[in-house]
Amino acid sequence: MPDSAEQIDDLIYVPNPDYPYPFPIPQPPHFWMTEQTGKLSVAVERYFSGERLSPEDLRLLQSYLRQYVARAVIAEGVDRQTLLRKIETLKNNRDVERFADELAEAGIEPF
């Protein structure tokens, strides 16, 4: 595993210097495309294509979203802890879609 790699749950991220997080913060979130096991990209592609997400897909997406929301720059007045708690309630594609819309309103674009 490269020195720049970070393991979060069972996902491994390696930052892409050609696609950096656009804000200078100490610990930027990882983008789903930089995950190295390939498991997350399969789950994200299923989500994008509207395929039914399996429990494993949801678990991987929740792990990804947790780290992203915890680290991302967020709009003033948005309660990060509330958003983090909502991640645990995601049960299907529609929940993820609604949550992604809510994140966009908070200035967070994980997808």
mmCIF file of C-alpha atoms in Angstrom:
data_model
loop_
_atom_site.group_PDB
_atom_site.id
_atom_site.type_symbol
_atom_site.label_atom_id
_atom_site.label_comp_id
_atom_site.label_asym_id
_atom_site.label_seq_id
_atom_site.Cartn_x
_atom_site.Cartn_y
_atom_site.Cartn_z
ATOM 1 C CA MET A 1 0.000 0.000 0.000
ATOM 2 C CA PRO A 2 1.487 3.393 -0.970
ATOM 3 C CA ASP A 3 2.426 5.835 1.814
ATOM 4 C CA SER A 4 -0.348 8.155 0.670
ATOM 5 C CA ALA A 5 -2.991 5.411 0.969
ATOM 6 C CA GLU A 6 -5.599 5.550 3.698
ATOM 7 C CA GLN A 7 -7.796 2.661 4.751
ATOM 8 C CA ILE A 8 -11.266 3.520 6.035
ATOM 9 C CA ASP A 9 -13.322 0.479 6.976
ATOM 10 C CA ASP A 10 -12.450 -1.988 4.213
ATOM 11 C CA LEU A 11 -11.966 0.663 1.534
ATOM 12 C CA ILE A 12 -8.532 1.937 0.533
ATOM 13 C CA TYR A 13 -8.097 5.421 -0.886
ATOM 14 C CA VAL A 14 -5.082 6.872 -2.692
ATOM 15 C CA PRO A 15 -5.410 10.595 -3.471
ATOM 16 C CA ASN A 16 -5.089 11.568 -7.118
ATOM 17 C CA PRO A 17 -2.797 14.616 -7.410
ATOM 18 C CA ASP A 18 -4.456 15.465 -10.761
ATOM 19 C CA TYR A 19 -7.875 15.685 -9.095
ATOM 20 C CA PRO A 20 -7.319 17.353 -5.710
ATOM 21 C CA TYR A 21 -10.012 18.507 -3.322
ATOM 22 C CA PRO A 22 -10.597 22.154 -4.294
ATOM 23 C CA PHE A 23 -10.285 23.625 -0.797
ATOM 24 C CA PRO A 24 -7.068 23.776 1.257
ATOM 25 C CA ILE A 25 -7.942 21.847 4.431
ATOM 26 C CA PRO A 26 -5.762 19.622 6.640
ATOM 27 C CA GLN A 27 -7.600 16.361 5.913
ATOM 28 C CA PRO A 28 -9.589 16.525 2.673
ATOM 29 C CA PRO A 29 -12.255 13.943 1.895
ATOM 30 C CA HIS A 30 -11.496 11.147 -0.534
ATOM 31 C CA PHE A 31 -13.370 10.979 -3.824
ATOM 32 C CA TRP A 32 -15.026 7.668 -4.675
ATOM 33 C CA MET A 33 -12.900 7.383 -7.844
ATOM 34 C CA THR A 34 -9.713 7.168 -5.788
ATOM 35 C CA GLU A 35 -10.827 4.052 -3.873
ATOM 36 C CA GLN A 36 -8.489 1.196 -4.813
ATOM 37 C CA THR A 37 -10.296 -2.087 -4.080
ATOM 38 C CA GLY A 38 -12.885 -1.500 -6.808
ATOM 39 C CA LYS A 39 -15.761 -2.368 -4.494
ATOM 40 C CA LEU A 40 -16.887 1.218 -4.045
ATOM 41 C CA SER A 41 -16.874 1.990 -7.768
ATOM 42 C CA VAL A 42 -19.162 -0.999 -8.399
ATOM 43 C CA ALA A 43 -21.611 0.263 -5.759
ATOM 44 C CA VAL A 44 -21.485 3.834 -7.103
ATOM 45 C CA GLU A 45 -22.047 2.624 -10.678
ATOM 46 C CA ARG A 46 -25.064 0.615 -9.511
ATOM 47 C CA TYR A 47 -26.402 3.714 -7.801
ATOM 48 C CA PHE A 48 -25.786 5.883 -10.901
ATOM 49 C CA SER A 49 -27.481 3.365 -13.191
ATOM 50 C CA GLY A 50 -30.511 3.024 -10.914
ATOM 51 C CA GLU A 51 -29.885 -0.650 -10.181
ATOM 52 C CA ARG A 52 -31.183 -1.862 -6.839
ATOM 53 C CA LEU A 53 -28.470 -1.451 -4.220
ATOM 54 C CA SER A 54 -27.580 -4.529 -2.214
ATOM 55 C CA PRO A 55 -26.990 -4.324 1.542
ATOM 56 C CA GLU A 56 -23.243 -4.479 0.790
ATOM 57 C CA ASP A 57 -23.535 -1.624 -1.720
ATOM 58 C CA LEU A 58 -25.344 0.469 0.892
ATOM 59 C CA ARG A 59 -22.727 -0.336 3.517
ATOM 60 C CA LEU A 60 -19.938 0.771 1.161
ATOM 61 C CA LEU A 61 -21.766 3.947 0.160
ATOM 62 C CA GLN A 62 -22.414 4.762 3.809
ATOM 63 C CA SER A 63 -18.735 4.297 4.639
ATOM 64 C CA TYR A 64 -17.766 6.558 1.747
ATOM 65 C CA LEU A 65 -20.331 9.212 2.613
ATOM 66 C CA ARG A 66 -19.348 9.157 6.296
ATOM 67 C CA GLN A 67 -15.730 10.080 5.557
ATOM 68 C CA TYR A 68 -16.740 12.587 2.896
ATOM 69 C CA VAL A 69 -19.286 14.446 5.035
ATOM 70 C CA ALA A 70 -16.974 14.383 8.060
ATOM 71 C CA ARG A 71 -14.139 16.033 6.114
ATOM 72 C CA ALA A 72 -15.736 18.223 3.441
ATOM 73 C CA VAL A 73 -16.034 21.971 3.588
ATOM 74 C CA ILE A 74 -19.655 22.669 4.438
ATOM 75 C CA ALA A 75 -21.965 25.662 4.062
ATOM 76 C CA GLU A 76 -22.246 27.950 7.071
ATOM 77 C CA GLY A 77 -25.144 27.058 9.356
ATOM 78 C CA VAL A 78 -25.378 23.423 8.256
ATOM 79 C CA ASP A 79 -25.268 20.881 11.092
ATOM 80 C CA ARG A 80 -22.624 18.329 10.091
ATOM 81 C CA GLN A 81 -23.595 15.942 12.912
ATOM 82 C CA THR A 82 -27.193 15.797 11.679
ATOM 83 C CA LEU A 83 -25.962 14.908 8.198
ATOM 84 C CA LEU A 84 -23.668 12.219 9.586
ATOM 85 C CA ARG A 85 -26.547 10.678 11.546
ATOM 86 C CA LYS A 86 -28.717 10.598 8.409
ATOM 87 C CA ILE A 87 -26.159 8.422 6.636
ATOM 88 C CA GLU A 88 -27.081 5.534 8.931
ATOM 89 C CA THR A 89 -30.734 5.755 7.830
ATOM 90 C CA LEU A 90 -30.067 5.207 4.101
ATOM 91 C CA LYS A 91 -31.874 2.025 3.037
ATOM 92 C CA ASN A 92 -32.263 2.213 -0.764
ATOM 93 C CA ASN A 93 -31.430 4.122 -3.948
ATOM 94 C CA ARG A 94 -34.087 6.757 -3.345
ATOM 95 C CA ASP A 95 -32.747 7.475 0.161
ATOM 96 C CA VAL A 96 -29.233 7.925 -1.255
ATOM 97 C CA GLU A 97 -30.558 10.191 -4.010
ATOM 98 C CA ARG A 98 -32.467 12.388 -1.561
ATOM 99 C CA PHE A 99 -29.461 12.544 0.741
ATOM 100 C CA ALA A 100 -27.154 13.506 -2.148
ATOM 101 C CA ASP A 101 -29.582 16.334 -2.968
ATOM 102 C CA GLU A 102 -29.513 17.456 0.663
ATOM 103 C CA LEU A 103 -25.718 17.384 0.629
ATOM 104 C CA ALA A 104 -25.654 19.504 -2.520
ATOM 105 C CA GLU A 105 -27.750 22.127 -0.740
ATOM 106 C CA ALA A 106 -25.119 22.080 2.033
ATOM 107 C CA GLY A 107 -22.334 22.641 -0.507
ATOM 108 C CA ILE A 108 -21.113 19.034 -0.456
ATOM 109 C CA GLU A 109 -20.761 17.158 -3.769
ATOM 110 C CA PRO A 110 -19.565 13.599 -3.066
ATOM 111 C CA PHE A 111 -20.647 12.263 -6.472
#
